Amino acid sequence: MHPTWTWADVEALQRLVEQHDGIALKLNWDTLHARKEESAAELVEFREGQLIAFLGLYPFGNTLEVCGMVHPDYRRQGLFTALLRRGLHSDTVVSYSTILLNAPGNSETARQFLAGYPCRFDFSEYQMNYDLEAVSANLPPVAAPVTLCQAKEADRPLLARLDQEGFGLTAEETRQFYETLTEHEISQNVLIIHEGEAVGKIRVSRRDQEAWIYGFVVSASRRGQGIGSSALRQVVDREKAGAYDIWLEVALNNPQAMKLYQQVGFQVRRSQDYYAYMR
């Protein structure tokens, strides 16, 4: 039986690992804080009463993302392999069409481990940070005035539809994803309103004076009109006013989004790699 522990113990381990390895782990704290610690009871390891390993499982529709860590003093003892064996048991594996193992792009420890694990490199995402001094001198004026409206419980179907359109997800995938979100997680989304119609959305998650932008999408029929640029600039201004350090993620195969983010003032700081689990 494990000692009593809380998410604060996991956060403490994360800080230690990040400082030791010079990395930034993606542990999806919004998702973890929405759960009870008991939900991860089989995905932690202790030695002498100290939490020394953790594995996080994050369902997104039919995709399961996995990220974890081991205390530097307890590596190469098979702990992470054991956690993966418990986390990715047969019932879990058959429940998802895709399982992705996530690791910081600059983590040599993760790279060495994954080279010997049944997985293959799939893709990378850039993590970009806002820098006022990096705002492009060629940033065009706002061409399409928009307003931002906080999403409500009744907006779940609309948010799901926008994700289907923007990210190529199926109706079943988005239904499963939005069914699991708490009311607080729904409220992190803002709807982009143009000419009286909701034509897009952005999700902003705030933690430890960082604001992370996720799930940014504009309806296909409204793209190319400056709506996305106008909405993003409003969100940036709002988060700057709250003294937040502003971050976002973008896939390497999305040059149009990259161009917009760079114009607004975002610069690439680091990357996250994703490996597809081989069944």
Tab-separated table of C-alpha atoms in Angstrom, residues 1-5 41-42 44-47 49-50:
chain	number	residue	atom	x	y	z
A	1	MET	CA	0.000	0.000	0.000
A	2	HIS	CA	1.347	3.413	-0.997
A	3	PRO	CA	1.877	6.221	1.520
A	4	THR	CA	-0.630	9.059	1.433
A	5	TRP	CA	0.228	11.502	-1.347
A	41	ALA	CA	-2.977	5.065	-7.433
A	42	GLU	CA	-1.451	2.382	-9.678
A	44	VAL	CA	3.071	6.041	-8.892
A	45	GLU	CA	6.106	4.525	-7.192
A	46	PHE	CA	7.567	5.221	-3.744
A	47	ARG	CA	10.859	4.515	-2.038
A	49	GLY	CA	8.083	7.116	1.758
A	50	GLN	CA	9.107	9.410	-1.106
